[in-house]
Amino acid sequence: MDKFIIEGKTPLKGTIAVSGSKNAALPLMAASLLAEGPVKLTNIPILDDIHTFNKVIKETGCKVEFNHADRSILFDASGVTQYIAPYELVRKMRASFYMLGALVGRYGYAKVSLPGGCAWGPRPVNLHLEALKAIGVKIKMDNGYVIAEAPPSGIPGGEFTFNPRSVGATVNVILAAVLAKGKTVLHNVAQEPDVVQLCQALAQMGADIQGIGKSKLTINGVNSLKGQTLRNAPDRIETGTYMLAGIMNPDSHVTITNTDPDDLGHFLEQFEQTGALMNISGTTITVKAPEIIQPVSITTDVYPGFPTDLQAQWATVMTLADGKSVITDTIYTDRFSYVPELGRLGAQLDVKLNSVHVNGNSQLTSASIMSTDLRASVSLVMAAMNAEGTSEVLRVYHLDRGYEFLETKLNAIGAKITRAKE
Ligand code: UD1
């Protein structure tokens, strides 16, 4: 396993380009299975999660060619003969569960492993299954696998209300509904940019989806979808992460390019309340660190609210703020594995129910730290970059799942991060 050795107290100065979005790419990759012709996706990040999902898709017999040089993947589903997503792959990445909606939608049958637990507690799939049932898919369990089957006459369609809103469940049922025989009406759907992009892509492929971007979607099933070239959005969580990393040292001044500021929702207003200077111009965001970081409490929410995927990074910045703040996660109430690790660097913060209470004004000092998930890991890297001395962040494979060339990008603007074997 790899670790990072990080020299602290390095200001970040320069330009950093955002990669394509991991979470937005995965639904598009699943949607490629629905097309009659080849689908080419561009602006795809080179990440372990993308490689894993490519493997899942290949298991079906779909041709998958990932061209790293131009960040594109070409899918050709004409040779699909297997409708299975095995446990060995699904357990590595929960989003493989999107195969359920895509396979049953296109071929009328899917056998997909249940994803199992996750580093930050239970992540149920009840809504995925209930929504599929509501549109007429038969669901049964078999040895840890979900078997989804369409009636012989095809998926009839139906009506479903999500409660709570779920990105994954919304994606799965959309994938199953676009080729259905009848009409599907979905209420309280996730409105995250990743879901909007999926709907727009499917519409471009020939799907009939009304209400894109709104909380009610109406999908009239069509007979077939055609292949297309589709450009994936920039990664909004990577953008937010670099914005936050860019204000922890008072000398930092970072320009973030190739992004889409609109995808950040209310995060942008909350970011400015820290005292940081922010300038947005088209697809570029420039941030300048404040002399003193103001404490700002946040509560995560569905889009356009504060994203849970930036919660750990926010708490990390707040350890350096001039006062107390409270970070509350309403989406994943137990996503705080980074808290004791930040404590090892000298930060003062405590978990109470689903909130982290942060005492600001910490003087961070080096330590060996380790984490169990993607966003927690990046927050530890951010903290180590601002701690006195040389720290080690262990198990960086979590970062390789979701941040393209993290240390290369950060080192290019002043960080001192070395990758080594643990
Ligand atoms: C996606 C993102 C993840 C992000 C999360 C919330 C991907 C690959 N992952 O995860 O990075 O943190 O959105 O923005 O895009 N829920 C249920 N039953 C279900 C499904 C979900 O109760 O069947 C609950 C969850 O426990 C959670 C809430 O709904 O409290 C939202 O989860 P959801 O939007 O489904 O997250 P994911 O799609 O898994």
Coordinates of C-alpha atoms and ligand atoms in Angstrom, one line a residue:
M1 CA 0.0 0.0 0.0
D2 CA 1.1 3.6 -0.7
K3 CA 1.4 6.4 1.8
F4 CA 2.1 10.1 1.4
I5 CA 4.9 11.8 3.2
I6 CA 3.9 15.5 3.5
E7 CA 6.0 18.4 4.5
G8 CA 3.8 21.0 6.2
K9 CA 3.3 24.7 6.1
T10 CA 3.6 25.1 2.4
P11 CA 1.5 27.8 0.8
L12 CA -0.3 26.9 -2.5
K13 CA 0.3 29.3 -5.3
G14 CA -0.6 28.7 -9.0
T15 CA -3.1 27.2 -11.3
I16 CA -4.7 23.8 -10.9
A17 CA -7.0 22.2 -13.5
V18 CA -10.0 20.2 -12.4
S19 CA -10.5 16.8 -13.9
G20 CA -13.8 15.2 -15.1
S21 CA -16.3 14.3 -12.4
K22 CA -16.1 10.7 -11.0
N23 CA -19.6 10.7 -9.7
A24 CA -21.1 12.2 -12.8
A25 CA -19.2 9.8 -15.1
L26 CA -20.5 6.6 -13.4
P27 CA -24.2 7.1 -14.4
L28 CA -23.1 8.0 -18.0
M29 CA -21.0 4.8 -18.1
A30 CA -24.0 2.7 -17.0
A31 CA -26.2 4.5 -19.6
S32 CA -23.9 3.5 -22.4
L33 CA -25.3 0.0 -22.0
L34 CA -28.7 1.3 -23.1
A35 CA -27.6 2.5 -26.5
E36 CA -27.9 0.6 -29.8
G37 CA -24.7 2.1 -31.2
P38 CA -21.3 2.9 -29.6
V39 CA -21.2 5.6 -27.0
K40 CA -18.1 7.8 -26.5
L41 CA -17.6 9.6 -23.2
T42 CA -15.1 12.4 -22.9
N43 CA -13.5 14.3 -20.0
I44 CA -13.3 11.0 -17.9
P45 CA -10.8 11.1 -15.0
I46 CA -8.2 8.3 -14.7
L47 CA -9.3 6.9 -11.3
D48 CA -9.5 3.5 -9.7
D49 CA -13.3 3.8 -9.4
I50 CA -13.5 4.4 -13.2
H51 CA -11.3 1.3 -13.8
T52 CA -13.4 -0.8 -11.5
F53 CA -16.7 0.2 -13.2
N54 CA -15.1 -0.5 -16.6
K55 CA -14.4 -4.0 -15.4
V56 CA -18.0 -4.4 -14.1
I57 CA -19.3 -3.3 -17.5
K58 CA -16.9 -5.6 -19.4
E59 CA -18.2 -8.6 -17.5
T60 CA -21.4 -8.3 -19.5
G61 CA -19.6 -8.6 -22.8
C62 CA -19.7 -4.9 -23.6
K63 CA -16.6 -3.6 -25.3
V64 CA -14.8 -0.9 -23.3
E65 CA -11.8 1.1 -24.5
F66 CA -10.4 3.6 -22.1
N67 CA -8.1 6.0 -23.9
H68 CA -6.0 7.6 -21.2
A69 CA -4.3 10.0 -23.5
D70 CA -7.5 11.9 -24.4
R71 CA -9.5 10.9 -21.3
S72 CA -12.3 9.2 -23.3
I73 CA -14.0 5.8 -23.1
L74 CA -15.7 4.1 -26.0
F75 CA -18.5 1.6 -25.2
D76 CA -20.0 -0.8 -27.6
A77 CA -22.8 -2.9 -26.0
S78 CA -23.7 -4.9 -29.2
G79 CA -22.0 -8.0 -27.8
V80 CA -23.6 -8.1 -24.3
T81 CA -24.6 -11.6 -23.3
Q82 CA -24.2 -11.6 -19.5
Y83 CA -26.4 -9.6 -17.2
I84 CA -24.5 -10.1 -14.0
A85 CA -22.4 -7.7 -11.7
P86 CA -20.4 -10.0 -9.3
Y87 CA -19.8 -9.4 -5.6
E88 CA -16.0 -9.2 -6.1
L89 CA -16.4 -6.0 -8.1
V90 CA -19.5 -4.5 -6.6
R91 CA -18.0 -4.6 -3.1
K92 CA -15.2 -2.4 -4.3
M93 CA -17.5 0.3 -5.5
R94 CA -21.1 0.8 -4.5
A95 CA -22.0 2.7 -7.7
S96 CA -21.7 -0.7 -9.6
F97 CA -25.2 -1.1 -8.3
Y98 CA -26.2 1.1 -11.3
M99 CA -25.9 -2.1 -13.3
L100 CA -29.3 -3.1 -11.9
G101 CA -31.3 -0.4 -13.6
A102 CA -29.2 -0.4 -16.8
L103 CA -29.4 -4.2 -17.4
V104 CA -33.0 -4.7 -16.4
G105 CA -33.9 -1.6 -18.5
R106 CA -32.2 -2.8 -21.6
Y107 CA -32.3 -6.6 -21.4
G108 CA -35.2 -7.3 -18.9
Y109 CA -32.9 -9.2 -16.5
A110 CA -30.2 -8.3 -14.0
K111 CA -28.4 -10.1 -11.3
V112 CA -26.3 -7.7 -9.2
S113 CA -24.6 -8.2 -5.9
L114 CA -25.8 -6.2 -3.0
P115 CA -23.1 -3.6 -2.2
G116 CA -22.7 -4.3 1.5
G117 CA -21.6 -1.8 4.1
C118 CA -19.4 1.2 3.8
A119 CA -16.7 2.9 5.9
W120 CA -19.1 5.4 7.3
G121 CA -22.0 3.2 8.3
P122 CA -25.0 1.6 6.6
R123 CA -25.9 2.8 3.1
P124 CA -29.2 1.1 2.3
V125 CA -30.5 0.4 -1.2
N126 CA -34.2 0.0 -0.2
L127 CA -35.2 3.0 -2.3
H128 CA -33.5 1.6 -5.4
L129 CA -35.5 -1.6 -5.0
E130 CA -38.8 0.0 -4.0
A131 CA -38.6 2.4 -7.0
L132 CA -37.8 -0.4 -9.4
K133 CA -40.8 -2.4 -8.0
A134 CA -43.0 0.6 -8.4
I135 CA -42.3 0.8 -12.1
G136 CA -43.2 -2.9 -12.5
V137 CA -39.8 -4.7 -12.1
K138 CA -39.9 -8.0 -10.1
I139 CA -37.2 -8.1 -7.4
K140 CA -36.0 -11.1 -5.5
M141 CA -33.0 -11.9 -3.4
D142 CA -30.7 -14.8 -4.0
N143 CA -27.5 -15.4 -1.9
G144 CA -26.6 -11.8 -1.5
Y145 CA -27.6 -10.9 -5.1
V146 CA -30.6 -8.9 -6.3
I147 CA -32.3 -10.4 -9.2
A148 CA -34.4 -7.9 -11.2
E149 CA -36.7 -9.1 -13.9
A150 CA -39.1 -7.3 -16.3
P151 CA -42.5 -8.8 -17.1
P152 CA -42.4 -10.6 -20.6
S153 CA -44.2 -7.6 -22.1
G154 CA -41.6 -5.2 -20.8
I155 CA -41.4 -2.8 -17.9
P156 CA -44.8 -1.1 -17.6
G157 CA -43.7 2.1 -15.8
G158 CA -45.4 3.6 -12.8
E159 CA -45.1 6.3 -10.1
F160 CA -42.7 6.7 -7.1
T161 CA -41.8 9.3 -4.5
F162 CA -38.3 9.2 -3.1
N163 CA -38.0 9.9 0.6
P164 CA -35.3 10.9 1.3
R165 CA -34.0 12.1 -2.0
S166 CA -31.3 9.7 -3.3
V167 CA -28.8 10.3 -6.1
G168 CA -28.2 6.6 -6.6
A169 CA -31.8 5.4 -6.4
T170 CA -32.9 8.2 -8.8
V171 CA -30.1 7.2 -11.3
N172 CA -31.1 3.5 -11.1
V173 CA -34.7 4.0 -11.8
I174 CA -34.1 6.5 -14.6
L175 CA -31.8 3.9 -16.2
A176 CA -34.6 1.3 -16.0
A177 CA -37.4 3.6 -17.1
V178 CA -36.2 5.2 -20.3
L179 CA -36.7 2.0 -22.4
A180 CA -39.9 0.9 -20.5
K181 CA -43.1 0.2 -22.4
G182 CA -45.1 2.9 -20.5
K183 CA -44.9 6.1 -18.5
T184 CA -43.0 6.7 -15.3
V185 CA -43.5 9.6 -12.9
L186 CA -40.9 10.2 -10.2
H187 CA -41.4 12.7 -7.4
N188 CA -38.8 14.2 -5.1
V189 CA -35.9 13.1 -7.4
A190 CA -32.3 14.0 -6.6
Q191 CA -31.4 17.3 -8.4
E192 CA -27.7 17.0 -8.1
P193 CA -25.8 18.0 -11.3
D194 CA -24.8 14.4 -11.8
V195 CA -28.5 13.4 -12.2
V196 CA -29.2 16.4 -14.4
Q197 CA -26.3 15.5 -16.7
L198 CA -27.5 11.9 -16.9
C199 CA -31.0 13.0 -18.0
Q200 CA -29.6 15.4 -20.6
A201 CA -27.3 12.7 -22.0
L202 CA -30.2 10.2 -22.2
A203 CA -32.4 12.9 -23.9
Q204 CA -29.5 13.4 -26.4
M205 CA -29.6 9.6 -27.0
G206 CA -33.3 9.8 -27.8
A207 CA -35.0 9.3 -24.4
D208 CA -38.2 11.2 -23.6
I209 CA -37.7 12.8 -20.2
Q210 CA -39.7 15.8 -19.0
G211 CA -38.8 18.1 -16.1
I212 CA -35.0 17.7 -16.2
G213 CA -33.5 19.5 -13.3
K214 CA -36.8 19.7 -11.4
S215 CA -38.0 17.6 -8.5
K216 CA -40.7 15.8 -10.7
L217 CA -39.5 13.8 -13.7
T218 CA -41.9 12.3 -16.3
I219 CA -40.3 9.6 -18.4
N220 CA -42.1 8.1 -21.4
G221 CA -40.4 4.9 -22.5
V222 CA -39.0 4.8 -26.0
N223 CA -38.1 1.7 -28.1
S224 CA -34.4 2.4 -28.5
L225 CA -31.6 4.8 -27.7
K226 CA -28.8 5.7 -30.1
G227 CA -25.1 6.0 -29.5
Q228 CA -23.7 9.5 -28.9
T229 CA -20.5 11.3 -27.9
L230 CA -21.1 12.9 -24.5
R231 CA -18.9 15.2 -22.6
N232 CA -18.7 14.6 -18.8
A233 CA -18.8 17.6 -16.4
P234 CA -15.9 18.8 -14.3
D235 CA -15.7 17.4 -10.8
R236 CA -17.5 19.8 -8.4
I237 CA -16.1 18.0 -5.3
E238 CA -12.6 18.2 -6.6
T239 CA -13.2 21.9 -7.2
G240 CA -14.5 22.5 -3.7
T241 CA -11.6 20.6 -2.2
Y242 CA -9.0 22.7 -4.0
M243 CA -10.8 25.9 -3.1
L244 CA -10.7 24.9 0.6
A245 CA -7.1 23.6 0.4
G246 CA -6.3 27.0 -1.1
I247 CA -7.3 29.1 1.9
M248 CA -5.6 27.2 4.8
N249 CA -2.3 29.1 4.5
P250 CA -2.5 32.9 4.6
D251 CA 0.0 33.1 1.7
S252 CA -2.0 30.8 -0.6
H253 CA -3.5 32.1 -3.8
V254 CA -4.9 29.5 -6.2
T255 CA -6.6 29.6 -9.6
I256 CA -8.8 26.7 -10.4
T257 CA -9.6 26.1 -14.1
N258 CA -11.8 23.8 -16.2
T259 CA -14.6 23.9 -13.6
D260 CA -18.3 24.7 -13.6
P261 CA -19.0 27.1 -10.7
D262 CA -22.8 26.7 -11.1
D263 CA -22.4 23.1 -9.9
L264 CA -21.3 24.2 -6.4
G265 CA -24.6 25.6 -5.3
H266 CA -24.7 27.3 -1.9
F267 CA -21.2 26.2 -1.1
L268 CA -19.9 29.3 -2.9
E269 CA -21.7 31.7 -0.5
Q270 CA -20.6 29.8 2.5
F271 CA -17.0 29.7 1.2
E272 CA -17.0 33.5 1.0
Q273 CA -18.2 33.8 4.6
T274 CA -14.8 32.5 5.7
G275 CA -13.3 35.8 4.6
A276 CA -11.6 34.2 1.6
L277 CA -11.5 36.3 -1.6
M278 CA -13.2 34.5 -4.5
N279 CA -13.4 35.6 -8.1
I280 CA -15.4 33.6 -10.7
S281 CA -14.9 34.2 -14.4
G282 CA -16.5 31.6 -16.7
T283 CA -14.9 28.2 -15.9
T284 CA -12.2 29.6 -13.6
I285 CA -12.4 30.3 -9.9
T286 CA -9.6 32.2 -8.2
V287 CA -9.3 32.0 -4.4
K288 CA -7.1 34.0 -2.1
A289 CA -6.7 33.0 1.5
P290 CA -7.8 35.5 4.2
E291 CA -5.4 36.7 6.9
I292 CA -7.8 35.2 9.5
I293 CA -10.3 32.5 8.6
Q294 CA -13.7 33.3 10.0
P295 CA -15.5 30.3 11.6
V296 CA -18.6 29.3 9.6
S297 CA -21.0 26.6 10.7
I298 CA -22.6 24.5 7.9
T299 CA -25.2 21.8 7.6
T300 CA -25.1 19.4 4.7
D301 CA -28.1 19.1 2.5
V302 CA -29.2 17.8 -0.9
Y303 CA -28.2 20.0 -3.9
P304 CA -28.0 23.0 -4.0
G305 CA -27.3 22.7 -0.3
F306 CA -23.8 22.1 1.2
P307 CA -22.5 18.8 -0.2
T308 CA -21.8 16.0 2.3
D309 CA -18.7 15.2 0.1
L310 CA -17.1 18.5 1.2
Q311 CA -18.0 18.2 4.9
A312 CA -14.7 16.7 6.1
Q313 CA -12.6 19.2 4.1
W314 CA -14.7 22.1 5.6
A315 CA -14.2 20.8 9.2
T316 CA -10.5 20.6 8.5
V317 CA -10.3 24.3 7.4
M318 CA -12.4 25.2 10.5
T319 CA -9.7 23.8 12.8
L320 CA -7.6 26.9 11.8
A321 CA -10.5 29.4 12.0
D322 CA -10.7 32.2 14.5
G323 CA -13.4 30.6 16.7
K324 CA -15.8 27.8 17.1
S325 CA -18.0 26.2 14.4
V326 CA -20.4 23.3 14.1
I327 CA -20.4 21.0 11.1
T328 CA -23.6 19.0 10.8
D329 CA -24.2 16.1 8.3
T330 CA -27.8 15.3 7.7
I331 CA -27.2 13.0 4.7
Y332 CA -24.7 10.6 6.3
T333 CA -24.9 11.0 10.0
D334 CA -21.8 9.0 10.9
R335 CA -19.3 10.3 8.4
F336 CA -16.7 11.5 10.8
S337 CA -13.8 9.0 10.7
Y338 CA -11.4 11.9 10.1
V339 CA -12.1 13.5 13.5
P340 CA -9.8 11.4 15.7
E341 CA -7.1 11.6 13.0
L342 CA -7.2 15.4 13.0
G343 CA -7.0 15.2 16.8
R344 CA -3.7 13.4 16.4
L345 CA -2.4 16.5 14.5
G346 CA -3.4 18.6 17.5
A347 CA -6.8 19.9 16.3
Q348 CA -9.5 20.2 18.9
L349 CA -12.8 18.8 17.7
D350 CA -15.5 16.5 19.0
V351 CA -18.4 14.5 17.5
K352 CA -21.8 15.0 19.1
L353 CA -24.6 13.0 17.4
N354 CA -24.3 14.0 13.7
S355 CA -22.3 17.1 14.3
V356 CA -18.6 18.0 14.7
H357 CA -17.9 20.8 17.1
V358 CA -14.7 22.4 16.1
N359 CA -12.6 24.7 18.4
G360 CA -10.6 26.8 15.9
N361 CA -7.2 28.4 16.3
S362 CA -5.4 25.0 16.3
Q363 CA -1.7 24.8 15.8
L364 CA -1.4 21.6 13.8
T365 CA 1.8 19.5 14.3
S366 CA 2.9 16.5 12.3
A367 CA 1.9 12.9 13.0
S368 CA 1.1 9.6 11.2
I369 CA -2.5 9.6 10.3
M370 CA -4.8 7.2 8.4
S371 CA -8.3 7.2 7.2
T372 CA -11.0 4.9 5.9
D373 CA -12.7 6.8 3.1
L374 CA -12.1 9.1 0.2
R375 CA -13.2 12.5 1.4
A376 CA -11.8 11.9 4.9
S377 CA -8.4 11.0 3.3
V378 CA -8.2 14.2 1.3
S379 CA -9.0 16.2 4.4
L380 CA -6.1 14.6 6.2
V381 CA -3.8 15.6 3.3
M382 CA -5.1 19.1 3.6
A383 CA -4.4 19.1 7.4
A384 CA -0.9 17.6 6.9
M385 CA 0.0 20.3 4.4
N386 CA -0.7 22.8 7.1
A387 CA 0.9 21.1 10.1
E388 CA 4.3 22.0 11.5
G389 CA 6.8 19.2 10.4
T390 CA 6.6 16.1 8.2
S391 CA 3.5 14.0 8.5
E392 CA 2.5 10.6 6.9
V393 CA -0.9 9.9 5.5
L394 CA -1.4 6.2 5.3
R395 CA -3.7 4.2 2.9
V396 CA -3.8 6.7 0.1
Y397 CA -5.5 4.1 -2.1
H398 CA -8.7 5.8 -1.0
L399 CA -7.5 9.0 -2.7
D400 CA -6.6 7.1 -5.9
R401 CA -10.2 6.1 -6.1
G402 CA -11.4 9.6 -6.5
Y403 CA -8.8 12.3 -6.9
E404 CA -6.9 12.3 -10.2
F405 CA -3.2 12.8 -9.8
L406 CA -3.7 14.5 -6.4
E407 CA -0.1 14.8 -5.3
T408 CA 1.1 15.8 -8.8
K409 CA -1.5 18.6 -9.0
L410 CA -0.8 19.9 -5.5
N411 CA 3.0 19.6 -5.8
A412 CA 2.8 21.7 -9.0
I413 CA 1.5 24.6 -6.9
G414 CA 3.8 24.4 -4.0
A415 CA 2.9 21.3 -1.9
K416 CA 5.6 18.9 -0.8
I417 CA 4.0 15.5 -1.0
T418 CA 6.0 12.3 -1.7
R419 CA 4.4 8.9 -2.5
A420 CA 6.2 6.0 -0.8
K421 CA 5.4 2.3 0.0
E422 CA 4.0 1.8 3.5
Ligands
UD1_1 C1 -23.9 9.7 -3.9 C2 -22.4 9.9 -4.1 C3 -21.8 10.2 -2.8 C4 -22.5 11.3 -2.0 C5 -24.0 11.0 -1.9 C6 -24.8 12.2 -1.3 C7 -21.9 8.7 -6.1 C8 -21.2 7.5 -6.7 N1 -21.9 8.8 -4.8 O1 -24.0 8.5 -3.1 O2 -20.4 10.6 -3.1 O3 -21.9 11.4 -0.8 O4 -24.5 10.8 -3.3 O5 -24.6 13.3 -2.1 O6 -22.4 9.5 -6.8 N2 -30.8 6.3 1.2 C9 -31.7 5.4 1.7 N3 -32.1 4.4 0.9 C10 -31.6 4.1 -0.3 C11 -30.6 5.0 -0.8 C12 -30.2 6.1 -0.1 O7 -32.2 5.6 2.8 O8 -32.0 3.2 -1.0 C13 -30.3 7.4 2.0 C14 -28.9 7.3 2.3 O9 -28.6 6.6 3.5 C15 -28.5 8.8 2.6 C16 -29.4 9.5 1.6 O10 -30.4 8.6 1.2 O11 -28.9 9.2 3.9 C17 -28.7 10.0 0.3 O12 -28.0 9.0 -0.3 P1 -27.7 8.8 -1.8 O13 -28.1 10.1 -2.5 O14 -28.4 7.6 -2.3 O15 -26.2 8.6 -1.9 P2 -25.4 7.7 -3.0 O16 -26.1 7.8 -4.3 O17 -25.1 6.4 -2.5

